[in-house]
Coordinates of N, CA, C and O in Angstrom, one line a residue:
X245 N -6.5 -4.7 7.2 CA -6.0 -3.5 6.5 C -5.8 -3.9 5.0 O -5.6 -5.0 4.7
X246 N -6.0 -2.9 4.3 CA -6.0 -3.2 2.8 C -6.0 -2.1 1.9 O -6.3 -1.0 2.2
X247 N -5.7 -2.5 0.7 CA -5.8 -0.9 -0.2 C -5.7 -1.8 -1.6 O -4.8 -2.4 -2.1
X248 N -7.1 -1.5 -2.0 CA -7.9 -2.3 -3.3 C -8.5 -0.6 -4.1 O -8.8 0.5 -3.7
X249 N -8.5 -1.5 -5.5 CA -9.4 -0.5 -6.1 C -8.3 0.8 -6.7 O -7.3 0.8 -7.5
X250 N -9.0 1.9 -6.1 CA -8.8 3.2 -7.2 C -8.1 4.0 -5.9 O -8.3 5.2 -6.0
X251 N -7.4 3.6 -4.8 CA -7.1 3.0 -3.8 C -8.2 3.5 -3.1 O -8.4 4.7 -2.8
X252 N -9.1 2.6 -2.7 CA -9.3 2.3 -1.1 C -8.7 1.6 0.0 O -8.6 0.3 0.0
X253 N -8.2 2.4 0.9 CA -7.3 2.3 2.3 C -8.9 1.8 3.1 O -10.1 2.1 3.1
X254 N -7.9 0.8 4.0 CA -8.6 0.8 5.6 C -7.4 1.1 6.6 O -6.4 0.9 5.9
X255 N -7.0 1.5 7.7 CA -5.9 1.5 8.5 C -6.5 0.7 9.7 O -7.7 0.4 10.0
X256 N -5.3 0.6 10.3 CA -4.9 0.1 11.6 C -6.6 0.1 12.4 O -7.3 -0.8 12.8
X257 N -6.7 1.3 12.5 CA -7.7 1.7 13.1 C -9.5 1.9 13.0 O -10.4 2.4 13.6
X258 N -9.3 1.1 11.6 CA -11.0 0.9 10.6 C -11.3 2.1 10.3 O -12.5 2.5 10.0
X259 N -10.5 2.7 10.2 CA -10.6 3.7 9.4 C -10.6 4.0 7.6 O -9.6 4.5 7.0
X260 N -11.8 3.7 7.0 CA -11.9 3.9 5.3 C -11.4 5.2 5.0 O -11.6 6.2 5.7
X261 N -10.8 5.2 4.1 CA -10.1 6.6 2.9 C -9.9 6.2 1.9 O -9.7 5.0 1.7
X262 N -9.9 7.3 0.7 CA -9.4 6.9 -0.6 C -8.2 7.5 -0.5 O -8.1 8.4 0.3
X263 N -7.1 7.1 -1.2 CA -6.1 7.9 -1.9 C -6.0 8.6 -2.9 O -5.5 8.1 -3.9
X264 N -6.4 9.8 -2.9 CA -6.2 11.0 -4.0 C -5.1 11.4 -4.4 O -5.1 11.7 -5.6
X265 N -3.6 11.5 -3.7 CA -2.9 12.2 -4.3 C -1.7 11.3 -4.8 O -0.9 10.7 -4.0
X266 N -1.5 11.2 -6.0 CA -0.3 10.8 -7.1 C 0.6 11.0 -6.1 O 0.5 11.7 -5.1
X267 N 1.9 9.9 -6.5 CA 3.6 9.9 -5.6 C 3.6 8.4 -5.1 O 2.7 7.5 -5.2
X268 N 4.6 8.3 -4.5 CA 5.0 7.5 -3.7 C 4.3 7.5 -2.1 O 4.6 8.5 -1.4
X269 N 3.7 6.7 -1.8 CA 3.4 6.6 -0.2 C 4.0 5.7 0.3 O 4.2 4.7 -0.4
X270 N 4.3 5.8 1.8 CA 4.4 4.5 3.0 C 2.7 4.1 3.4 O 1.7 4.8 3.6
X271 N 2.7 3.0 3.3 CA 1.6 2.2 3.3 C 2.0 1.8 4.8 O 1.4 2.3 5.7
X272 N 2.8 1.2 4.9 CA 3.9 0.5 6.2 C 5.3 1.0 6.4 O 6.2 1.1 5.5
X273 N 5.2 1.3 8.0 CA 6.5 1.9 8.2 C 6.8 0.8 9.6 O 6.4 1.3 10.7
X274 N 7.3 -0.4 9.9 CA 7.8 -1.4 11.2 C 9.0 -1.0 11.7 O 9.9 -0.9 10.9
X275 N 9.2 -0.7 13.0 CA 8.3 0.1 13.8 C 8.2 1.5 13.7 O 9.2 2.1 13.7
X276 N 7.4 2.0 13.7 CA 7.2 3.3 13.8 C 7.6 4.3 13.8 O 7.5 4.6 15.0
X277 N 8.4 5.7 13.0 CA 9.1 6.2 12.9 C 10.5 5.6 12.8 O 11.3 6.4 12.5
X278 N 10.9 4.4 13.1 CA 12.2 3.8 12.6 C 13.4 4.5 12.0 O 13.3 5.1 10.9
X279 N 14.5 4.5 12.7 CA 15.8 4.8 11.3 C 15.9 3.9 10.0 O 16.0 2.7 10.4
X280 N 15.8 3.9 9.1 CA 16.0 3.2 8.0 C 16.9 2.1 8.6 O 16.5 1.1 8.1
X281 N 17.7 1.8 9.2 CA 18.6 0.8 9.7 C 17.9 -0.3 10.3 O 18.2 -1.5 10.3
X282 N 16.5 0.6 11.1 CA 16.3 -0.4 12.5 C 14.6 -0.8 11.9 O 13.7 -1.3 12.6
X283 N 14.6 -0.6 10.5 CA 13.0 -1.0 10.1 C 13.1 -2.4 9.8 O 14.1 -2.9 9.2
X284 N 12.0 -2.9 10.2 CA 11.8 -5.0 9.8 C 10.6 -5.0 8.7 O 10.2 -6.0 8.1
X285 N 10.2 -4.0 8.4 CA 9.2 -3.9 7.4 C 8.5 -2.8 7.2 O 7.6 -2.4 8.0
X286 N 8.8 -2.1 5.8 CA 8.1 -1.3 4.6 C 7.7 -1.2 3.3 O 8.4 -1.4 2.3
X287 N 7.0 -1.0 3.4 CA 5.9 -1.1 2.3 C 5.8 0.3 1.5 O 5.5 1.3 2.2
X288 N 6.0 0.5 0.4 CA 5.5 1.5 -0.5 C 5.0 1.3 -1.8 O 5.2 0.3 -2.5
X289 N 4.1 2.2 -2.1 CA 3.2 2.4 -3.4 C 3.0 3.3 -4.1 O 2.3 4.3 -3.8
X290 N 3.6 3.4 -5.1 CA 3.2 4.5 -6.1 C 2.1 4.3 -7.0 O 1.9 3.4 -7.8
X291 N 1.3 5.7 -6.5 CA 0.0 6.1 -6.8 C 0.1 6.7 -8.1 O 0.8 7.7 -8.4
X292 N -0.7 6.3 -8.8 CA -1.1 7.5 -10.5 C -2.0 7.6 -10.9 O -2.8 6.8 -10.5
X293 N -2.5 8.6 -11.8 CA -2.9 9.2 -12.1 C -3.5 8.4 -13.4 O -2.5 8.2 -14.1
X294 N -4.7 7.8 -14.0 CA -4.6 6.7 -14.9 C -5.6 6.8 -15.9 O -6.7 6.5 -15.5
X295 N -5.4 7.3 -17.4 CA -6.8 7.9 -18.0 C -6.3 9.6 -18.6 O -7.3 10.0 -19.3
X296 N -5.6 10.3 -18.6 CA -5.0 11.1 -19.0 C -5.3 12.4 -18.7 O -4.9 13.5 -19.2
X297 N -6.2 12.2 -17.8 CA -7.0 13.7 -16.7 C -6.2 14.0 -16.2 O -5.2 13.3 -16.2
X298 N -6.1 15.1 -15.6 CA -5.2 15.2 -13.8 C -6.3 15.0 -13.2 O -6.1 15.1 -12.0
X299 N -7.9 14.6 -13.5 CA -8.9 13.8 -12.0 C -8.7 12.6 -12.4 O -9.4 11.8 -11.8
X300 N -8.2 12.1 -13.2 CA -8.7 10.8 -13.2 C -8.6 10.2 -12.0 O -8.7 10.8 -11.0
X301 N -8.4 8.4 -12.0 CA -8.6 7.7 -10.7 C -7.1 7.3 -10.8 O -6.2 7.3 -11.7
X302 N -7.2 7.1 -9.7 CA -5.4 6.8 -8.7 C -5.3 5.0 -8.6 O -6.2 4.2 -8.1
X303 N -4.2 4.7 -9.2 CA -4.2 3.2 -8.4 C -2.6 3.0 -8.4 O -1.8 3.8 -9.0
X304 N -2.3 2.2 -7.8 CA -1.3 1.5 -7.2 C -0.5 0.9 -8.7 O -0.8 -0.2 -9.1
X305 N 0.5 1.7 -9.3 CA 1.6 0.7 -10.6 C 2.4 -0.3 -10.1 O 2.9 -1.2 -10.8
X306 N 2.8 0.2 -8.3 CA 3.9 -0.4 -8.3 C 4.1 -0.3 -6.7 O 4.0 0.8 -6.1
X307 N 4.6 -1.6 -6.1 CA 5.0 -1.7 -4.8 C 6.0 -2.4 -4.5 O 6.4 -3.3 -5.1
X308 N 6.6 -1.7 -3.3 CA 8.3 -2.3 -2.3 C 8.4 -2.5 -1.6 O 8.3 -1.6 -0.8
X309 N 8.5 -3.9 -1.1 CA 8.6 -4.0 0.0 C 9.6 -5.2 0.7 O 9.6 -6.4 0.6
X310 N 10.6 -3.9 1.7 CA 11.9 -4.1 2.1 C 11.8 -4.2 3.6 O 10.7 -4.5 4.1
X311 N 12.7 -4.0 4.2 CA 12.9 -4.3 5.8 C 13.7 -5.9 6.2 O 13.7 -6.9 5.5
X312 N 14.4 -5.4 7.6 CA 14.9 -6.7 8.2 C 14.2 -8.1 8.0 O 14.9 -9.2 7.8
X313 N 13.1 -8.2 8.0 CA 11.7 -9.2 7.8 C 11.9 -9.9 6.6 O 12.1 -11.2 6.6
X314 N 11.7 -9.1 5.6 CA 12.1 -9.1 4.1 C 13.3 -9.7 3.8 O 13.3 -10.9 3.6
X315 N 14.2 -9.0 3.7 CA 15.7 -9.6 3.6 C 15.9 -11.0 4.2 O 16.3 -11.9 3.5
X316 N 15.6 -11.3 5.4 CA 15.7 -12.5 6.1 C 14.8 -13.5 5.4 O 15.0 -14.7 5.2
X317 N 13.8 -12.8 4.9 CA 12.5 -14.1 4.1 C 13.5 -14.5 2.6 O 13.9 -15.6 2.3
X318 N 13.7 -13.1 2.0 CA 14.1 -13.4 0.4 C 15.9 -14.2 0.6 O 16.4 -14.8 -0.4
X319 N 16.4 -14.2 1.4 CA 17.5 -15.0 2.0 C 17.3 -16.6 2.0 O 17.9 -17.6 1.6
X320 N 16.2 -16.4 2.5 CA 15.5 -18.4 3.1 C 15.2 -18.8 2.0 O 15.5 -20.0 1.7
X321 N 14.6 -17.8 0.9 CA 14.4 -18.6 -0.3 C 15.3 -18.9 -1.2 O 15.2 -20.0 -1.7
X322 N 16.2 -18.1 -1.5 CA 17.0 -18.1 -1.7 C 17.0 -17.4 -3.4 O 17.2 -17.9 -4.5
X323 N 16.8 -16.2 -3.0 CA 16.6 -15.3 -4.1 C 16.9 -14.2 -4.1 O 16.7 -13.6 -3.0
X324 N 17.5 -13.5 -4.9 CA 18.4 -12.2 -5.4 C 17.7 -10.8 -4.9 O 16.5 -10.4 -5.3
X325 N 18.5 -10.1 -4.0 CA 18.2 -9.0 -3.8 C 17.7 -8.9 -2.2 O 17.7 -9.9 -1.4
X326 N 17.4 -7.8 -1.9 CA 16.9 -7.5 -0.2 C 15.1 -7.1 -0.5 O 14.6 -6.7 0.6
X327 N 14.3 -7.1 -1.2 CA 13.0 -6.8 -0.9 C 12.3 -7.8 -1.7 O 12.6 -9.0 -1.9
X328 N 11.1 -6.9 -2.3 CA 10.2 -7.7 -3.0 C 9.5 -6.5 -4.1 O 8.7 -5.7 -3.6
X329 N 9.8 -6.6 -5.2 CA 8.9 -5.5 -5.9 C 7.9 -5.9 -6.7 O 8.1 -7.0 -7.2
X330 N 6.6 -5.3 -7.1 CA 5.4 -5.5 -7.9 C 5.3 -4.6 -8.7 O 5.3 -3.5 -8.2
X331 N 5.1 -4.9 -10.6 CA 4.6 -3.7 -11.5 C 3.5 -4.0 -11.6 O 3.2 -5.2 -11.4
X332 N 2.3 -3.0 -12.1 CA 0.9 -3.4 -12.5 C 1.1 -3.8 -14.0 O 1.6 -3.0 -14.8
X333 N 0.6 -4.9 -14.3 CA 0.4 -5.1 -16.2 C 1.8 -6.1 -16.0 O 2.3 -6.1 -17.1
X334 N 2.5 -6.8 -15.2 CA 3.3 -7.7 -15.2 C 3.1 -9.5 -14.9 O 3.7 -10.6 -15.1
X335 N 1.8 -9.1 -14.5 CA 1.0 -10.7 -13.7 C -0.2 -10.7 -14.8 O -0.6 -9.9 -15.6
X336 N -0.5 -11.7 -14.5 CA -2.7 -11.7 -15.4 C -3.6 -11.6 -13.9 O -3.5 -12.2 -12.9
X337 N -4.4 -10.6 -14.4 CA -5.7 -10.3 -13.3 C -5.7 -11.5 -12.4 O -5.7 -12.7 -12.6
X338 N -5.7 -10.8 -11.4 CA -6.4 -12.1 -10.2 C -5.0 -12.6 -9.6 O -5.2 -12.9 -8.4
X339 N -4.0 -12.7 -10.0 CA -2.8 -13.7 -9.8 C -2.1 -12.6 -8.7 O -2.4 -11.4 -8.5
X340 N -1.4 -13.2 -8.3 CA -0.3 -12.8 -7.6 C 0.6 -13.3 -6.2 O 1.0 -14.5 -6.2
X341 N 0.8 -12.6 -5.3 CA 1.5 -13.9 -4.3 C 0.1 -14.3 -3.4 O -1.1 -13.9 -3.4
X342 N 0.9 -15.6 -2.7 CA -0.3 -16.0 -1.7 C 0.5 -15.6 -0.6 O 1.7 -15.4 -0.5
X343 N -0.6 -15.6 0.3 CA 0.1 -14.4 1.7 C 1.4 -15.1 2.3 O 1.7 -16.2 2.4
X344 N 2.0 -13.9 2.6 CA 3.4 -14.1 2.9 C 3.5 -13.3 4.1 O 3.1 -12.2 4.4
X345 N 4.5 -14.4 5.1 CA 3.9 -13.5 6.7 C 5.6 -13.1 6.7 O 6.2 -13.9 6.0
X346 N 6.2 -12.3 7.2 CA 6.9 -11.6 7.6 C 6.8 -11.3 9.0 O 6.2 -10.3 9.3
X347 N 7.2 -12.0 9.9 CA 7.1 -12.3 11.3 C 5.7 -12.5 11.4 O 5.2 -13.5 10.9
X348 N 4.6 -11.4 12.4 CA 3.5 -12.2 12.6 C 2.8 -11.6 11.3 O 2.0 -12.3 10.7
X349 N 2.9 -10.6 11.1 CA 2.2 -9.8 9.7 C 2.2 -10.8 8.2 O 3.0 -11.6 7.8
X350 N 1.0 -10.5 7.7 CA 0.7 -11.2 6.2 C 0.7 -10.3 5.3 O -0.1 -9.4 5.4
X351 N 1.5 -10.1 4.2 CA 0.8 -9.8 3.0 C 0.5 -10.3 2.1 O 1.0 -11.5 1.9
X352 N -0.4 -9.7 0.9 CA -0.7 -10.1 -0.2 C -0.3 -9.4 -1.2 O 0.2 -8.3 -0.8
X353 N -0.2 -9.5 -2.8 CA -0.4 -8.1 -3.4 C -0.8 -9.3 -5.0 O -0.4 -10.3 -5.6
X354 N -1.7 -8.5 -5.1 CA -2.9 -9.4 -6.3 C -2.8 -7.7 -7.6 O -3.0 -6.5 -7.5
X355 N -2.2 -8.9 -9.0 CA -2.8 -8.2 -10.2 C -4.1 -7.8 -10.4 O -4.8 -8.8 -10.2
X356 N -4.8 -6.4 -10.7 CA -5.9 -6.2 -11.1 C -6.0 -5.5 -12.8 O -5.1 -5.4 -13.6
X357 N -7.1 -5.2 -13.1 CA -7.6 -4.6 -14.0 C -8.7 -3.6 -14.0 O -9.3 -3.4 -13.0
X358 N -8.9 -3.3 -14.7 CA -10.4 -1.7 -14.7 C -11.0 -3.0 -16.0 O -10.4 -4.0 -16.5
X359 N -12.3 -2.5 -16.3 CA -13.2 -2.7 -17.0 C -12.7 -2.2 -18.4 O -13.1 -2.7 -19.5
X360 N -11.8 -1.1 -18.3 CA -11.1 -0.5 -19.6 C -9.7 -0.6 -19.8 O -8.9 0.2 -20.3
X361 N -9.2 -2.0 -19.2 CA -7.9 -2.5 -19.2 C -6.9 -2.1 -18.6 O -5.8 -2.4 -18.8
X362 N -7.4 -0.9 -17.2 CA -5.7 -0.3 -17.1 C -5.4 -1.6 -15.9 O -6.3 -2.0 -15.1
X363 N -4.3 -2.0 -15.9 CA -3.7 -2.8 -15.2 C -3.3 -1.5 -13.5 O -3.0 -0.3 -13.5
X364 N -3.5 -2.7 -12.4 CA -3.2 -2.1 -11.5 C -2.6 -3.2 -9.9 O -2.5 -4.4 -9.7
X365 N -2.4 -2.1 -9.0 CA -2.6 -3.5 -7.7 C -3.0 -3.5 -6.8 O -3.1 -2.5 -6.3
X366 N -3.3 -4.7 -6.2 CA -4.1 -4.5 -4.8 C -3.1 -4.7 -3.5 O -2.2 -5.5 -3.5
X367 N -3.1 -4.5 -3.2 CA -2.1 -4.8 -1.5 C -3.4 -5.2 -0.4 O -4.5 -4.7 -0.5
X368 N -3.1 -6.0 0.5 CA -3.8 -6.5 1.8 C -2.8 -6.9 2.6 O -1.6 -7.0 2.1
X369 N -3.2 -7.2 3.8 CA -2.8 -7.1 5.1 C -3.0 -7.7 5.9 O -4.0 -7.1 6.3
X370 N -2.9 -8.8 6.8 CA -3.3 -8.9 8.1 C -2.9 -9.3 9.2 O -2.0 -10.1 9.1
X371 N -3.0 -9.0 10.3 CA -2.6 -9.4 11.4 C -1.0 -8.3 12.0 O 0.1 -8.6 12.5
X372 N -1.6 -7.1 11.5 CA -0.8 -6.0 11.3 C -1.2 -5.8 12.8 O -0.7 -4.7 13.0
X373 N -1.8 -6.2 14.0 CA -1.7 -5.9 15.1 C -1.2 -6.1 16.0 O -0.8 -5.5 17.0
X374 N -1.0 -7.7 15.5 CA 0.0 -8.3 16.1 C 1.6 -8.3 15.7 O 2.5 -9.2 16.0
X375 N 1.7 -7.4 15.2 CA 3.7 -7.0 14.6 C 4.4 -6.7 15.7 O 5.5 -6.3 15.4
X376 N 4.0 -6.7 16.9 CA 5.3 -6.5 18.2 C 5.5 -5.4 18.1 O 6.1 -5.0 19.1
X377 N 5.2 -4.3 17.2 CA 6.0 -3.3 17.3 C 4.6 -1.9 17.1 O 3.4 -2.3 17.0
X378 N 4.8 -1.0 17.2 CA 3.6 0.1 16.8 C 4.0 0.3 15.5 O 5.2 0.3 15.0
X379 N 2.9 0.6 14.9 CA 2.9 0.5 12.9 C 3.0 2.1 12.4 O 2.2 2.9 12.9
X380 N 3.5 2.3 11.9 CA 3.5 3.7 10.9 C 2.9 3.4 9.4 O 2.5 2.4 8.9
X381 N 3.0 4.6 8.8 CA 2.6 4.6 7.4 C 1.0 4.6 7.1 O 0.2 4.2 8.0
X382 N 0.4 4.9 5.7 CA -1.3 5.1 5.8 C -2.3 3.6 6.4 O -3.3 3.5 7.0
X383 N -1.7 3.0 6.1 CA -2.4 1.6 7.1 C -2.2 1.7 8.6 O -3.2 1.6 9.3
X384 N -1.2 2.0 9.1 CA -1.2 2.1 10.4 C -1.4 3.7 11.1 O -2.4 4.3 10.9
X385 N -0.4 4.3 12.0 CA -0.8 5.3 12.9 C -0.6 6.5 12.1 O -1.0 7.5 12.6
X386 N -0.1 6.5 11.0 CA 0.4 7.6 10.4 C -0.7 8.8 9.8 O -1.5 8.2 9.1
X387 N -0.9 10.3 9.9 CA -2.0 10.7 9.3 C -2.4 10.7 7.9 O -1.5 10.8 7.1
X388 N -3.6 10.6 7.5 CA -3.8 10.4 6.2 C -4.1 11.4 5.5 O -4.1 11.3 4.3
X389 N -4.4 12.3 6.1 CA -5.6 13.6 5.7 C -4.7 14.0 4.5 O -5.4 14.0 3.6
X390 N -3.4 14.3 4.1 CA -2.9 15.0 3.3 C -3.1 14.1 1.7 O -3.3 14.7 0.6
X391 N -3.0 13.0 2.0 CA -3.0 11.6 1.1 C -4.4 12.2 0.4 O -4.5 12.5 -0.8
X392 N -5.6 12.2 1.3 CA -6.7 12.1 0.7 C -7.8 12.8 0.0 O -8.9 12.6 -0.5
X393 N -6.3 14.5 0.4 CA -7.4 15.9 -0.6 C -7.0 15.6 -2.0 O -6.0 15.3 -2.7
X394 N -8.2 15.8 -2.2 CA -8.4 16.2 -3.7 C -7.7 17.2 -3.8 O -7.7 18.1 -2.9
X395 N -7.2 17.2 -4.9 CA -6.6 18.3 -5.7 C -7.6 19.5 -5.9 O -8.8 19.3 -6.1
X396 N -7.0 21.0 -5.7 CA -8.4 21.9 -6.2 C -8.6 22.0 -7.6 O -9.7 22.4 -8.0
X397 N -7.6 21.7 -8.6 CA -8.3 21.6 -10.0 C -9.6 20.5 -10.1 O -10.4 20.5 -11.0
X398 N -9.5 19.6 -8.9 CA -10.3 18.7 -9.2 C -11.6 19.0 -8.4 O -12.7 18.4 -8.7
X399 N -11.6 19.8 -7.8 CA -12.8 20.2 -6.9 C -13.8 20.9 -8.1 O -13.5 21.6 -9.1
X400 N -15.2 20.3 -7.5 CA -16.6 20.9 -8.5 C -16.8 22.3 -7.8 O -17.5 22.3 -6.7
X401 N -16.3 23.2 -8.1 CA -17.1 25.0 -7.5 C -18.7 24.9 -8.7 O -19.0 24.7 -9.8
X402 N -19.3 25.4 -7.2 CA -20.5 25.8 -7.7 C -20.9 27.0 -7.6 O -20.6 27.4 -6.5
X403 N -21.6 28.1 -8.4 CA -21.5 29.4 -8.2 C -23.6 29.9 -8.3 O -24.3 29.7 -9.3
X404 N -24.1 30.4 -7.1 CA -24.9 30.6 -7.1 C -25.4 31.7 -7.4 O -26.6 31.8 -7.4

């Protein structure tokens, strides 16, 4: 599972999508529908809009990621706070953590760049099947379809 680029998603299920719509998403919801109390791991990404269009392309500025999992890891290390957050344009291209498992689950989250400098990020995943638990959010069971309409200002009408 992964979400690279201008987002390209894969989920749970090999299933490819892009992310079209600007906001905040759950990427990861452990376990699944969860009370905020009883979650061991979530993941969010705020998507934007990048280039000064309302089409331009969507990437990832910024990711959180909190849960029982989390807190217990950033504890062991012994560092300030209960999650983990990522801005785009705060690391140099290419850099960022090396996978970090959170029970059986791995993540990553790597600085990027465009060809025209906009800073952005990548998020990956693995072993997101083995989490004990059933997965929520656009990586796992959660539906995507809303995530992935285009906007209709952005739709090409053609008139014959």
């Amino acid at each position: 599972m992964s979400a690279t680029g201008d987002p390209h998603l894969v989920n749970l299920h090999g299933q490819h999508f892009d992310l079209m719509k600007p906001g905040v998403h759950v990427l990861l919801h452990v376990p699944f529908k969860a009370r905020p109390s009883q979650v061991v791991l979530l993941v969010e990404a705020d998507a934007q809009r990048i280039g000064g269009d309302t089409c331009a392309d969507t990437y990832f500025m910024s990711i959180n990621i909190t849960g029982k999992w989390v807190e217990s890891k950033v504890h062991a290390l012994g560092m300030a706070g209960g999650g983990l957050s990522f801005s785009a344009g705060s690391g140099k291209v290419h850099t960022g953590t090396k996978w970090i498992s959170f029970g059986k689950v791995m993540l990553k989250v790597v600085h990027g760049r465009t060809n025209t400098g906009i800073a952005y990020l990548n998020f990956f995943v693995r072993n997101l099947r083995h989490a004990g638990y059933l997965v929520g959010g656009l990586l796992g069971e959660d539906d995507h379809e809303d995530a992935t309409t285009v906007s209709s200002a952005c739709k090409n009408v053609v008139d014959i």
